[in-house]
Amino acid sequence: MLIEELDITYHVGTTYDLNILQAYKIFGMPCTFFITPDGKVFRKWTGFITKDKLTEIIEELIQVS
């Protein structure tokens, strides 16, 4: 499995349920969701994300939380 090959240790998931893919507008993989502490989607990122961009979005998320 690619997740194991890349030594990814954080939680990941996948679905083939078209209703979920449509509801969350997932048009490509990977797709990363940034969720606020109250469970709202803060931001969605489709495709590869760099460490710098990930840090930037997390810092924004911390400021609004």
PDB file of C-alpha atoms in Angstrom:
ATOM      1  CA  MET A   1       0.000   0.000   0.000  1.00  0.00           C
ATOM      2  CA  LEU A   2       1.328   3.449  -0.921  1.00  0.00           C
ATOM      3  CA  ILE A   3       0.672   4.849   2.561  1.00  0.00           C
ATOM      4  CA  GLU A   4       3.002   2.241   4.068  1.00  0.00           C
ATOM      5  CA  GLU A   5       5.608   2.741   1.335  1.00  0.00           C
ATOM      6  CA  LEU A   6       5.682   6.471   2.100  1.00  0.00           C
ATOM      7  CA  ASP A   7       5.848   5.783   5.864  1.00  0.00           C
ATOM      8  CA  ILE A   8       2.797   7.988   6.506  1.00  0.00           C
ATOM      9  CA  THR A   9       1.918   7.844  10.200  1.00  0.00           C
ATOM     10  CA  TYR A  10      -1.052  10.220  10.352  1.00  0.00           C
ATOM     11  CA  HIS A  11      -4.662   9.162   9.807  1.00  0.00           C
ATOM     12  CA  VAL A  12      -5.754   8.783   6.204  1.00  0.00           C
ATOM     13  CA  GLY A  13      -8.863   7.419   4.606  1.00  0.00           C
ATOM     14  CA  THR A  14     -10.491   6.730   1.305  1.00  0.00           C
ATOM     15  CA  THR A  15     -13.949   6.080  -0.036  1.00  0.00           C
ATOM     16  CA  TYR A  16     -15.516   4.897  -3.231  1.00  0.00           C
ATOM     17  CA  ASP A  17     -18.966   6.171  -2.200  1.00  0.00           C
ATOM     18  CA  LEU A  18     -20.033   8.565  -4.958  1.00  0.00           C
ATOM     19  CA  ASN A  19     -22.380  10.418  -2.595  1.00  0.00           C
ATOM     20  CA  ILE A  20     -19.471  11.362  -0.336  1.00  0.00           C
ATOM     21  CA  LEU A  21     -17.235  12.272  -3.260  1.00  0.00           C
ATOM     22  CA  GLN A  22     -19.945  14.567  -4.631  1.00  0.00           C
ATOM     23  CA  ALA A  23     -20.911  16.061  -1.254  1.00  0.00           C
ATOM     24  CA  TYR A  24     -17.324  17.071  -0.498  1.00  0.00           C
ATOM     25  CA  LYS A  25     -16.518  17.902  -4.130  1.00  0.00           C
ATOM     26  CA  ILE A  26     -13.576  15.515  -4.294  1.00  0.00           C
ATOM     27  CA  PHE A  27     -12.370  15.576  -7.874  1.00  0.00           C
ATOM     28  CA  GLY A  28      -8.823  14.315  -7.386  1.00  0.00           C
ATOM     29  CA  MET A  29      -6.499  12.526  -5.025  1.00  0.00           C
ATOM     30  CA  PRO A  30      -4.941  13.171  -2.687  1.00  0.00           C
ATOM     31  CA  CYS A  31      -7.409  15.556  -1.102  1.00  0.00           C
ATOM     32  CA  THR A  32      -6.656  17.112   2.282  1.00  0.00           C
ATOM     33  CA  PHE A  33      -9.333  18.635   4.499  1.00  0.00           C
ATOM     34  CA  PHE A  34      -8.519  21.062   7.290  1.00  0.00           C
ATOM     35  CA  ILE A  35     -11.187  20.841   9.975  1.00  0.00           C
ATOM     36  CA  THR A  36     -11.870  23.350  12.762  1.00  0.00           C
ATOM     37  CA  PRO A  37     -12.247  22.108  16.349  1.00  0.00           C
ATOM     38  CA  ASP A  38     -16.032  22.444  15.979  1.00  0.00           C
ATOM     39  CA  GLY A  39     -16.020  20.119  12.964  1.00  0.00           C
ATOM     40  CA  LYS A  40     -16.389  22.609  10.098  1.00  0.00           C
ATOM     41  CA  VAL A  41     -14.337  22.349   6.918  1.00  0.00           C
ATOM     42  CA  PHE A  42     -11.912  25.277   7.021  1.00  0.00           C
ATOM     43  CA  ARG A  43     -10.113  24.540   3.776  1.00  0.00           C
ATOM     44  CA  LYS A  44      -9.721  21.784   1.217  1.00  0.00           C
ATOM     45  CA  TRP A  45      -6.567  21.131  -0.791  1.00  0.00           C
ATOM     46  CA  THR A  46      -6.534  18.815  -3.785  1.00  0.00           C
ATOM     47  CA  GLY A  47      -3.253  17.347  -4.951  1.00  0.00           C
ATOM     48  CA  PHE A  48       0.231  17.270  -3.503  1.00  0.00           C
ATOM     49  CA  ILE A  49       0.831  19.833  -0.761  1.00  0.00           C
ATOM     50  CA  THR A  50       4.256  21.174   0.105  1.00  0.00           C
ATOM     51  CA  LYS A  51       5.499  21.475   3.669  1.00  0.00           C
ATOM     52  CA  ASP A  52       5.509  25.278   3.345  1.00  0.00           C
ATOM     53  CA  LYS A  53       1.895  25.396   2.127  1.00  0.00           C
ATOM     54  CA  LEU A  54       0.810  22.928   4.793  1.00  0.00           C
ATOM     55  CA  THR A  55       2.434  25.087   7.469  1.00  0.00           C
ATOM     56  CA  GLU A  56       0.777  28.220   6.053  1.00  0.00           C
ATOM     57  CA  ILE A  57      -2.711  26.692   6.098  1.00  0.00           C
ATOM     58  CA  ILE A  58      -2.240  25.237   9.589  1.00  0.00           C
ATOM     59  CA  GLU A  59      -1.153  28.651  10.889  1.00  0.00           C
ATOM     60  CA  GLU A  60      -4.288  30.205   9.362  1.00  0.00           C
ATOM     61  CA  LEU A  61      -6.416  27.486  10.924  1.00  0.00           C
ATOM     62  CA  ILE A  62      -4.870  28.104  14.352  1.00  0.00           C
ATOM     63  CA  GLN A  63      -5.630  31.836  14.077  1.00  0.00           C
ATOM     64  CA  VAL A  64      -9.328  31.307  13.374  1.00  0.00           C
ATOM     65  CA  SER A  65      -9.781  28.523  15.959  1.00  0.00           C
TER      66      SER A  65
END
